[in-house]
Amino acid sequence: MNTYGYIRVSATDQNEDRQLTAMRALGVPPDRLYIDKLSGKDFDRPRYRALARRLKSGDLLYVQSIDRLGRNYEEIQNQWRLLTKEKGADICVLDMPLLDTRLHKDLIGTFISDIVLQILSFVAHSERDNIRKRQAEGIAAARARGVQFGRPVKKPPENFTQLVKLWERGNLPISEVVARCGMGESTFYRRLLELRIRQGKR
């Protein structure tokens, strides 16, 4: 039997130290620790995929909590069945002792584990939906306060009109114009279009 650990955080700036500490305390070797810094919306994660390919019958996989495995209700169920039924590996969810497939091999134990898994998967999925809803509400509130998202708009320089005239007369190449404006060609043409619309020209 080989022991593995799977760790997931949702973004590169989130800290996985708590999960790492738990895995090390259990004696999981570093070369059998798999870490993804990606959303739990699905299981299209490179390290998880590599782990799933490596697991075989009799192996044991530790995860800190069911939401670290994923946050998609149906996908959690599918992956759980893939790992435990098809591959024959065991899974232990550290913060939910009922979700330890080593302990519930009889029919009643399996039934209880399945119910707990469904409930926790539903909670993980619901929390993901709530997070997305709170993010959308936060963005809407920020926009209502005048907060701008995305890259700031590149404004043309004060002498933009003069530079355009020099370019139109052939006195300046486009490369020189965009360099003096401090913008790329596509941005230059957008600002030129805006200028001509303001001037009543197309």
JSON list of C-alpha atoms in Angstrom, two decimals:
[
{"chain": "A", "resi": 1, "resn": "MET", "atom": "CA", "xyz": [0.00, 0.00, 0.00]},
{"chain": "A", "resi": 2, "resn": "ASN", "atom": "CA", "xyz": [1.21, 3.48, -0.91]},
{"chain": "A", "resi": 3, "resn": "THR", "atom": "CA", "xyz": [-0.05, 6.58, 0.88]},
{"chain": "A", "resi": 4, "resn": "TYR", "atom": "CA", "xyz": [-0.85, 9.76, -1.02]},
{"chain": "A", "resi": 5, "resn": "GLY", "atom": "CA", "xyz": [-2.08, 13.23, -0.16]},
{"chain": "A", "resi": 6, "resn": "TYR", "atom": "CA", "xyz": [-4.08, 15.65, -2.26]},
{"chain": "A", "resi": 7, "resn": "ILE", "atom": "CA", "xyz": [-4.06, 19.39, -1.51]},
{"chain": "A", "resi": 8, "resn": "ARG", "atom": "CA", "xyz": [-6.03, 22.09, -3.26]},
{"chain": "A", "resi": 9, "resn": "VAL", "atom": "CA", "xyz": [-6.35, 25.84, -2.86]},
{"chain": "A", "resi": 10, "resn": "SER", "atom": "CA", "xyz": [-8.42, 27.99, -5.19]},
{"chain": "A", "resi": 11, "resn": "ALA", "atom": "CA", "xyz": [-5.77, 30.54, -6.20]},
{"chain": "A", "resi": 12, "resn": "THR", "atom": "CA", "xyz": [-2.00, 30.96, -6.36]},
{"chain": "A", "resi": 13, "resn": "ASP", "atom": "CA", "xyz": [-2.05, 33.56, -3.56]},
{"chain": "A", "resi": 14, "resn": "GLN", "atom": "CA", "xyz": [-3.84, 31.24, -1.11]},
{"chain": "A", "resi": 15, "resn": "ASN", "atom": "CA", "xyz": [-1.85, 29.33, 1.49]},
{"chain": "A", "resi": 16, "resn": "GLU", "atom": "CA", "xyz": [-1.75, 25.56, 1.58]},
{"chain": "A", "resi": 17, "resn": "ASP", "atom": "CA", "xyz": [0.36, 25.32, 4.77]},
{"chain": "A", "resi": 18, "resn": "ARG", "atom": "CA", "xyz": [-2.43, 23.94, 6.98]},
{"chain": "A", "resi": 19, "resn": "GLN", "atom": "CA", "xyz": [-3.09, 21.09, 4.58]},
{"chain": "A", "resi": 20, "resn": "LEU", "atom": "CA", "xyz": [0.64, 20.44, 4.14]},
{"chain": "A", "resi": 21, "resn": "THR", "atom": "CA", "xyz": [1.17, 20.27, 7.89]},
{"chain": "A", "resi": 22, "resn": "ALA", "atom": "CA", "xyz": [-1.61, 17.70, 8.24]},
{"chain": "A", "resi": 23, "resn": "MET", "atom": "CA", "xyz": [-0.20, 15.54, 5.44]},
{"chain": "A", "resi": 24, "resn": "ARG", "atom": "CA", "xyz": [3.31, 15.62, 6.85]},
{"chain": "A", "resi": 25, "resn": "ALA", "atom": "CA", "xyz": [2.03, 14.67, 10.28]},
{"chain": "A", "resi": 26, "resn": "LEU", "atom": "CA", "xyz": [0.48, 11.59, 8.67]},
{"chain": "A", "resi": 27, "resn": "GLY", "atom": "CA", "xyz": [3.81, 10.68, 7.12]},
{"chain": "A", "resi": 28, "resn": "VAL", "atom": "CA", "xyz": [2.84, 11.21, 3.49]},
{"chain": "A", "resi": 29, "resn": "PRO", "atom": "CA", "xyz": [6.10, 11.27, 1.47]},
{"chain": "A", "resi": 30, "resn": "PRO", "atom": "CA", "xyz": [6.81, 14.52, -0.41]},
{"chain": "A", "resi": 31, "resn": "ASP", "atom": "CA", "xyz": [6.88, 12.71, -3.77]},
{"chain": "A", "resi": 32, "resn": "ARG", "atom": "CA", "xyz": [3.34, 11.48, -3.13]},
{"chain": "A", "resi": 33, "resn": "LEU", "atom": "CA", "xyz": [1.89, 14.89, -2.32]},
{"chain": "A", "resi": 34, "resn": "TYR", "atom": "CA", "xyz": [-0.14, 16.42, -5.15]},
{"chain": "A", "resi": 35, "resn": "ILE", "atom": "CA", "xyz": [-1.01, 20.12, -5.00]},
{"chain": "A", "resi": 36, "resn": "ASP", "atom": "CA", "xyz": [-3.31, 22.09, -7.30]},
{"chain": "A", "resi": 37, "resn": "LYS", "atom": "CA", "xyz": [-3.88, 25.84, -7.08]},
{"chain": "A", "resi": 38, "resn": "LEU", "atom": "CA", "xyz": [-7.10, 25.89, -9.06]},
{"chain": "A", "resi": 39, "resn": "SER", "atom": "CA", "xyz": [-10.84, 26.21, -8.62]},
{"chain": "A", "resi": 40, "resn": "GLY", "atom": "CA", "xyz": [-12.78, 23.18, -7.45]},
{"chain": "A", "resi": 41, "resn": "LYS", "atom": "CA", "xyz": [-15.51, 23.72, -10.06]},
{"chain": "A", "resi": 42, "resn": "ASP", "atom": "CA", "xyz": [-14.36, 20.59, -11.94]},
{"chain": "A", "resi": 43, "resn": "PHE", "atom": "CA", "xyz": [-11.62, 17.96, -11.88]},
{"chain": "A", "resi": 44, "resn": "ASP", "atom": "CA", "xyz": [-9.70, 19.19, -14.90]},
{"chain": "A", "resi": 45, "resn": "ARG", "atom": "CA", "xyz": [-6.62, 19.86, -12.76]},
{"chain": "A", "resi": 46, "resn": "PRO", "atom": "CA", "xyz": [-3.18, 18.62, -13.84]},
{"chain": "A", "resi": 47, "resn": "ARG", "atom": "CA", "xyz": [-1.94, 17.39, -10.47]},
{"chain": "A", "resi": 48, "resn": "TYR", "atom": "CA", "xyz": [-5.21, 15.69, -9.59]},
{"chain": "A", "resi": 49, "resn": "ARG", "atom": "CA", "xyz": [-5.22, 13.96, -12.98]},
{"chain": "A", "resi": 50, "resn": "ALA", "atom": "CA", "xyz": [-1.66, 12.77, -12.39]},
{"chain": "A", "resi": 51, "resn": "LEU", "atom": "CA", "xyz": [-2.64, 11.48, -8.94]},
{"chain": "A", "resi": 52, "resn": "ALA", "atom": "CA", "xyz": [-5.70, 9.63, -10.27]},
{"chain": "A", "resi": 53, "resn": "ARG", "atom": "CA", "xyz": [-3.53, 7.91, -12.89]},
{"chain": "A", "resi": 54, "resn": "ARG", "atom": "CA", "xyz": [-1.03, 6.84, -10.25]},
{"chain": "A", "resi": 55, "resn": "LEU", "atom": "CA", "xyz": [-3.46, 5.47, -7.65]},
{"chain": "A", "resi": 56, "resn": "LYS", "atom": "CA", "xyz": [-3.97, 1.71, -7.70]},
{"chain": "A", "resi": 57, "resn": "SER", "atom": "CA", "xyz": [-5.79, -0.93, -5.70]},
{"chain": "A", "resi": 58, "resn": "GLY", "atom": "CA", "xyz": [-4.91, -0.88, -1.99]},
{"chain": "A", "resi": 59, "resn": "ASP", "atom": "CA", "xyz": [-3.46, 2.65, -2.02]},
{"chain": "A", "resi": 60, "resn": "LEU", "atom": "CA", "xyz": [-4.66, 5.23, 0.49]},
{"chain": "A", "resi": 61, "resn": "LEU", "atom": "CA", "xyz": [-5.47, 8.86, -0.34]},
{"chain": "A", "resi": 62, "resn": "TYR", "atom": "CA", "xyz": [-5.76, 11.57, 2.30]},
{"chain": "A", "resi": 63, "resn": "VAL", "atom": "CA", "xyz": [-7.64, 14.83, 1.74]},
{"chain": "A", "resi": 64, "resn": "GLN", "atom": "CA", "xyz": [-8.18, 17.51, 4.38]},
{"chain": "A", "resi": 65, "resn": "SER", "atom": "CA", "xyz": [-11.89, 18.00, 3.61]},
{"chain": "A", "resi": 66, "resn": "ILE", "atom": "CA", "xyz": [-14.33, 17.11, 0.88]},
{"chain": "A", "resi": 67, "resn": "ASP", "atom": "CA", "xyz": [-14.30, 20.66, -0.54]},
{"chain": "A", "resi": 68, "resn": "ARG", "atom": "CA", "xyz": [-10.53, 20.34, -1.08]},
{"chain": "A", "resi": 69, "resn": "LEU", "atom": "CA", "xyz": [-11.30, 17.42, -3.37]},
{"chain": "A", "resi": 70, "resn": "GLY", "atom": "CA", "xyz": [-13.80, 19.51, -5.30]},
{"chain": "A", "resi": 71, "resn": "ARG", "atom": "CA", "xyz": [-16.88, 21.72, -5.26]},
{"chain": "A", "resi": 72, "resn": "ASN", "atom": "CA", "xyz": [-19.02, 20.14, -7.97]},
{"chain": "A", "resi": 73, "resn": "TYR", "atom": "CA", "xyz": [-21.68, 17.84, -6.53]},
{"chain": "A", "resi": 74, "resn": "GLU", "atom": "CA", "xyz": [-21.92, 15.34, -9.38]},
{"chain": "A", "resi": 75, "resn": "GLU", "atom": "CA", "xyz": [-18.19, 15.34, -10.13]},
{"chain": "A", "resi": 76, "resn": "ILE", "atom": "CA", "xyz": [-17.29, 14.61, -6.49]},
{"chain": "A", "resi": 77, "resn": "GLN", "atom": "CA", "xyz": [-19.60, 11.57, -6.57]},
{"chain": "A", "resi": 78, "resn": "ASN", "atom": "CA", "xyz": [-18.14, 10.42, -9.90]},
{"chain": "A", "resi": 79, "resn": "GLN", "atom": "CA", "xyz": [-14.51, 10.78, -8.83]},
{"chain": "A", "resi": 80, "resn": "TRP", "atom": "CA", "xyz": [-15.16, 9.11, -5.48]},
{"chain": "A", "resi": 81, "resn": "ARG", "atom": "CA", "xyz": [-16.61, 6.09, -7.31]},
{"chain": "A", "resi": 82, "resn": "LEU", "atom": "CA", "xyz": [-13.74, 6.10, -9.81]},
{"chain": "A", "resi": 83, "resn": "LEU", "atom": "CA", "xyz": [-11.07, 6.04, -7.11]},
{"chain": "A", "resi": 84, "resn": "THR", "atom": "CA", "xyz": [-12.74, 3.68, -4.64]},
{"chain": "A", "resi": 85, "resn": "LYS", "atom": "CA", "xyz": [-14.76, 1.33, -6.86]},
{"chain": "A", "resi": 86, "resn": "GLU", "atom": "CA", "xyz": [-12.93, 1.20, -10.17]},
{"chain": "A", "resi": 87, "resn": "LYS", "atom": "CA", "xyz": [-9.38, 1.66, -8.93]},
{"chain": "A", "resi": 88, "resn": "GLY", "atom": "CA", "xyz": [-9.91, 0.04, -5.52]},
{"chain": "A", "resi": 89, "resn": "ALA", "atom": "CA", "xyz": [-8.10, 2.75, -3.56]},
{"chain": "A", "resi": 90, "resn": "ASP", "atom": "CA", "xyz": [-9.16, 3.96, -0.10]},
{"chain": "A", "resi": 91, "resn": "ILE", "atom": "CA", "xyz": [-9.92, 7.60, 0.75]},
{"chain": "A", "resi": 92, "resn": "CYS", "atom": "CA", "xyz": [-9.73, 9.22, 4.17]},
{"chain": "A", "resi": 93, "resn": "VAL", "atom": "CA", "xyz": [-11.26, 12.69, 4.64]},
{"chain": "A", "resi": 94, "resn": "LEU", "atom": "CA", "xyz": [-9.43, 14.07, 7.68]},
{"chain": "A", "resi": 95, "resn": "ASP", "atom": "CA", "xyz": [-12.10, 16.40, 9.05]},
{"chain": "A", "resi": 96, "resn": "MET", "atom": "CA", "xyz": [-14.92, 13.84, 8.61]},
{"chain": "A", "resi": 97, "resn": "PRO", "atom": "CA", "xyz": [-14.05, 10.44, 10.17]},
{"chain": "A", "resi": 98, "resn": "LEU", "atom": "CA", "xyz": [-17.17, 8.82, 8.68]},
{"chain": "A", "resi": 99, "resn": "LEU", "atom": "CA", "xyz": [-15.59, 9.33, 5.27]},
{"chain": "A", "resi": 100, "resn": "ASP", "atom": "CA", "xyz": [-12.81, 6.78, 5.70]},
{"chain": "A", "resi": 101, "resn": "THR", "atom": "CA", "xyz": [-13.39, 3.88, 3.34]},
{"chain": "A", "resi": 102, "resn": "ARG", "atom": "CA", "xyz": [-11.02, 1.64, 5.34]},
{"chain": "A", "resi": 103, "resn": "LEU", "atom": "CA", "xyz": [-13.52, 1.53, 8.21]},
{"chain": "A", "resi": 104, "resn": "HIS", "atom": "CA", "xyz": [-16.82, 0.92, 6.42]},
{"chain": "A", "resi": 105, "resn": "LYS", "atom": "CA", "xyz": [-16.58, -2.18, 4.32]},
{"chain": "A", "resi": 106, "resn": "ASP", "atom": "CA", "xyz": [-19.93, -3.70, 5.30]},
{"chain": "A", "resi": 107, "resn": "LEU", "atom": "CA", "xyz": [-23.24, -2.78, 3.66]},
{"chain": "A", "resi": 108, "resn": "ILE", "atom": "CA", "xyz": [-24.51, -0.52, 6.46]},
{"chain": "A", "resi": 109, "resn": "GLY", "atom": "CA", "xyz": [-21.18, 1.28, 6.75]},
{"chain": "A", "resi": 110, "resn": "THR", "atom": "CA", "xyz": [-21.04, 1.85, 3.00]},
{"chain": "A", "resi": 111, "resn": "PHE", "atom": "CA", "xyz": [-24.63, 3.13, 3.04]},
{"chain": "A", "resi": 112, "resn": "ILE", "atom": "CA", "xyz": [-23.84, 5.63, 5.82]},
{"chain": "A", "resi": 113, "resn": "SER", "atom": "CA", "xyz": [-20.67, 6.78, 4.07]},
{"chain": "A", "resi": 114, "resn": "ASP", "atom": "CA", "xyz": [-22.57, 7.32, 0.81]},
{"chain": "A", "resi": 115, "resn": "ILE", "atom": "CA", "xyz": [-25.16, 9.49, 2.58]},
{"chain": "A", "resi": 116, "resn": "VAL", "atom": "CA", "xyz": [-22.47, 11.56, 4.32]},
{"chain": "A", "resi": 117, "resn": "LEU", "atom": "CA", "xyz": [-20.59, 11.97, 1.03]},
{"chain": "A", "resi": 118, "resn": "GLN", "atom": "CA", "xyz": [-23.72, 13.17, -0.74]},
{"chain": "A", "resi": 119, "resn": "ILE", "atom": "CA", "xyz": [-24.49, 15.68, 2.01]},
{"chain": "A", "resi": 120, "resn": "LEU", "atom": "CA", "xyz": [-20.95, 17.07, 2.14]},
{"chain": "A", "resi": 121, "resn": "SER", "atom": "CA", "xyz": [-20.72, 17.20, -1.65]},
{"chain": "A", "resi": 122, "resn": "PHE", "atom": "CA", "xyz": [-23.96, 19.16, -1.75]},
{"chain": "A", "resi": 123, "resn": "VAL", "atom": "CA", "xyz": [-22.65, 21.56, 0.92]},
{"chain": "A", "resi": 124, "resn": "ALA", "atom": "CA", "xyz": [-19.38, 22.07, -1.00]},
{"chain": "A", "resi": 125, "resn": "HIS", "atom": "CA", "xyz": [-21.27, 22.75, -4.22]},
{"chain": "A", "resi": 126, "resn": "SER", "atom": "CA", "xyz": [-23.68, 25.14, -2.48]},
{"chain": "A", "resi": 127, "resn": "GLU", "atom": "CA", "xyz": [-20.80, 27.03, -0.90]},
{"chain": "A", "resi": 128, "resn": "ARG", "atom": "CA", "xyz": [-19.20, 27.47, -4.33]},
{"chain": "A", "resi": 129, "resn": "ASP", "atom": "CA", "xyz": [-22.47, 28.90, -5.65]},
{"chain": "A", "resi": 130, "resn": "ASN", "atom": "CA", "xyz": [-22.66, 31.23, -2.64]},
{"chain": "A", "resi": 131, "resn": "ILE", "atom": "CA", "xyz": [-19.08, 32.39, -3.17]},
{"chain": "A", "resi": 132, "resn": "ARG", "atom": "CA", "xyz": [-19.84, 33.22, -6.82]},
{"chain": "A", "resi": 133, "resn": "LYS", "atom": "CA", "xyz": [-23.00, 35.05, -5.79]},
{"chain": "A", "resi": 134, "resn": "ARG", "atom": "CA", "xyz": [-21.14, 37.09, -3.16]},
{"chain": "A", "resi": 135, "resn": "GLN", "atom": "CA", "xyz": [-18.41, 37.93, -5.69]},
{"chain": "A", "resi": 136, "resn": "ALA", "atom": "CA", "xyz": [-21.01, 39.11, -8.23]},
{"chain": "A", "resi": 137, "resn": "GLU", "atom": "CA", "xyz": [-22.76, 41.20, -5.58]},
{"chain": "A", "resi": 138, "resn": "GLY", "atom": "CA", "xyz": [-19.45, 42.69, -4.49]},
{"chain": "A", "resi": 139, "resn": "ILE", "atom": "CA", "xyz": [-18.50, 43.59, -8.05]},
{"chain": "A", "resi": 140, "resn": "ALA", "atom": "CA", "xyz": [-21.92, 45.18, -8.67]},
{"chain": "A", "resi": 141, "resn": "ALA", "atom": "CA", "xyz": [-21.65, 47.21, -5.46]},
{"chain": "A", "resi": 142, "resn": "ALA", "atom": "CA", "xyz": [-18.13, 48.34, -6.36]},
{"chain": "A", "resi": 143, "resn": "ARG", "atom": "CA", "xyz": [-19.24, 49.42, -9.83]},
{"chain": "A", "resi": 144, "resn": "ALA", "atom": "CA", "xyz": [-22.11, 51.35, -8.27]},
{"chain": "A", "resi": 145, "resn": "ARG", "atom": "CA", "xyz": [-19.48, 53.23, -6.23]},
{"chain": "A", "resi": 146, "resn": "GLY", "atom": "CA", "xyz": [-17.60, 54.04, -9.43]},
{"chain": "A", "resi": 147, "resn": "VAL", "atom": "CA", "xyz": [-14.83, 51.45, -9.09]},
{"chain": "A", "resi": 148, "resn": "GLN", "atom": "CA", "xyz": [-13.37, 50.55, -12.49]},
{"chain": "A", "resi": 149, "resn": "PHE", "atom": "CA", "xyz": [-12.33, 46.96, -13.24]},
{"chain": "A", "resi": 150, "resn": "GLY", "atom": "CA", "xyz": [-9.79, 45.78, -15.76]},
{"chain": "A", "resi": 151, "resn": "ARG", "atom": "CA", "xyz": [-6.81, 47.67, -17.09]},
{"chain": "A", "resi": 152, "resn": "PRO", "atom": "CA", "xyz": [-7.03, 51.47, -16.90]},
{"chain": "A", "resi": 153, "resn": "VAL", "atom": "CA", "xyz": [-7.92, 53.19, -20.16]},
{"chain": "A", "resi": 154, "resn": "LYS", "atom": "CA", "xyz": [-4.85, 54.54, -21.92]},
{"chain": "A", "resi": 155, "resn": "LYS", "atom": "CA", "xyz": [-5.55, 58.21, -22.62]},
{"chain": "A", "resi": 156, "resn": "PRO", "atom": "CA", "xyz": [-3.95, 59.90, -25.63]},
{"chain": "A", "resi": 157, "resn": "PRO", "atom": "CA", "xyz": [-1.30, 62.59, -24.97]},
{"chain": "A", "resi": 158, "resn": "GLU", "atom": "CA", "xyz": [-2.20, 66.28, -25.14]},
{"chain": "A", "resi": 159, "resn": "ASN", "atom": "CA", "xyz": [-0.53, 66.62, -28.54]},
{"chain": "A", "resi": 160, "resn": "PHE", "atom": "CA", "xyz": [-2.40, 63.63, -29.98]},
{"chain": "A", "resi": 161, "resn": "THR", "atom": "CA", "xyz": [-4.15, 65.71, -32.66]},
{"chain": "A", "resi": 162, "resn": "GLN", "atom": "CA", "xyz": [-0.85, 67.19, -33.83]},
{"chain": "A", "resi": 163, "resn": "LEU", "atom": "CA", "xyz": [0.77, 63.74, -33.98]},
{"chain": "A", "resi": 164, "resn": "VAL", "atom": "CA", "xyz": [-2.16, 62.43, -36.01]},
{"chain": "A", "resi": 165, "resn": "LYS", "atom": "CA", "xyz": [-1.79, 65.29, -38.50]},
{"chain": "A", "resi": 166, "resn": "LEU", "atom": "CA", "xyz": [1.93, 64.62, -38.89]},
{"chain": "A", "resi": 167, "resn": "TRP", "atom": "CA", "xyz": [1.20, 60.93, -39.47]},
{"chain": "A", "resi": 168, "resn": "GLU", "atom": "CA", "xyz": [-1.57, 61.67, -41.98]},
{"chain": "A", "resi": 169, "resn": "ARG", "atom": "CA", "xyz": [0.77, 63.97, -43.94]},
{"chain": "A", "resi": 170, "resn": "GLY", "atom": "CA", "xyz": [3.43, 61.26, -44.05]},
{"chain": "A", "resi": 171, "resn": "ASN", "atom": "CA", "xyz": [5.82, 63.23, -41.83]},
{"chain": "A", "resi": 172, "resn": "LEU", "atom": "CA", "xyz": [5.89, 60.52, -39.14]},
{"chain": "A", "resi": 173, "resn": "PRO", "atom": "CA", "xyz": [5.78, 56.74, -39.52]},
{"chain": "A", "resi": 174, "resn": "ILE", "atom": "CA", "xyz": [3.18, 54.88, -37.46]},
{"chain": "A", "resi": 175, "resn": "SER", "atom": "CA", "xyz": [5.91, 53.32, -35.32]},
{"chain": "A", "resi": 176, "resn": "GLU", "atom": "CA", "xyz": [7.11, 56.78, -34.27]},
{"chain": "A", "resi": 177, "resn": "VAL", "atom": "CA", "xyz": [3.57, 58.01, -33.60]},
{"chain": "A", "resi": 178, "resn": "VAL", "atom": "CA", "xyz": [2.62, 55.10, -31.32]},
{"chain": "A", "resi": 179, "resn": "ALA", "atom": "CA", "xyz": [5.97, 55.39, -29.53]},
{"chain": "A", "resi": 180, "resn": "ARG", "atom": "CA", "xyz": [5.34, 59.07, -28.80]},
{"chain": "A", "resi": 181, "resn": "CYS", "atom": "CA", "xyz": [1.79, 58.28, -27.69]},
{"chain": "A", "resi": 182, "resn": "GLY", "atom": "CA", "xyz": [3.00, 55.48, -25.43]},
{"chain": "A", "resi": 183, "resn": "MET", "atom": "CA", "xyz": [0.48, 52.98, -26.77]},
{"chain": "A", "resi": 184, "resn": "GLY", "atom": "CA", "xyz": [0.18, 50.07, -29.16]},
{"chain": "A", "resi": 185, "resn": "GLU", "atom": "CA", "xyz": [-1.14, 50.36, -32.71]},
{"chain": "A", "resi": 186, "resn": "SER", "atom": "CA", "xyz": [-4.57, 48.92, -31.91]},
{"chain": "A", "resi": 187, "resn": "THR", "atom": "CA", "xyz": [-5.01, 51.39, -29.05]},
{"chain": "A", "resi": 188, "resn": "PHE", "atom": "CA", "xyz": [-3.84, 54.24, -31.31]},
{"chain": "A", "resi": 189, "resn": "TYR", "atom": "CA", "xyz": [-6.45, 53.40, -33.94]},
{"chain": "A", "resi": 190, "resn": "ARG", "atom": "CA", "xyz": [-9.18, 53.19, -31.30]},
{"chain": "A", "resi": 191, "resn": "ARG", "atom": "CA", "xyz": [-8.26, 56.61, -29.96]},
{"chain": "A", "resi": 192, "resn": "LEU", "atom": "CA", "xyz": [-8.08, 57.95, -33.53]},
{"chain": "A", "resi": 193, "resn": "LEU", "atom": "CA", "xyz": [-11.60, 56.63, -34.22]},
{"chain": "A", "resi": 194, "resn": "GLU", "atom": "CA", "xyz": [-12.86, 58.27, -31.02]},
{"chain": "A", "resi": 195, "resn": "LEU", "atom": "CA", "xyz": [-11.21, 61.55, -32.08]},
{"chain": "A", "resi": 196, "resn": "ARG", "atom": "CA", "xyz": [-12.84, 61.47, -35.52]},
{"chain": "A", "resi": 197, "resn": "ILE", "atom": "CA", "xyz": [-16.24, 60.67, -34.04]},
{"chain": "A", "resi": 198, "resn": "ARG", "atom": "CA", "xyz": [-15.91, 63.69, -31.75]},
{"chain": "A", "resi": 199, "resn": "GLN", "atom": "CA", "xyz": [-14.93, 65.78, -34.76]},
{"chain": "A", "resi": 200, "resn": "GLY", "atom": "CA", "xyz": [-17.88, 64.46, -36.76]},
{"chain": "A", "resi": 201, "resn": "LYS", "atom": "CA", "xyz": [-15.68, 62.43, -39.11]},
{"chain": "A", "resi": 202, "resn": "ARG", "atom": "CA", "xyz": [-15.67, 58.71, -39.84]}
]
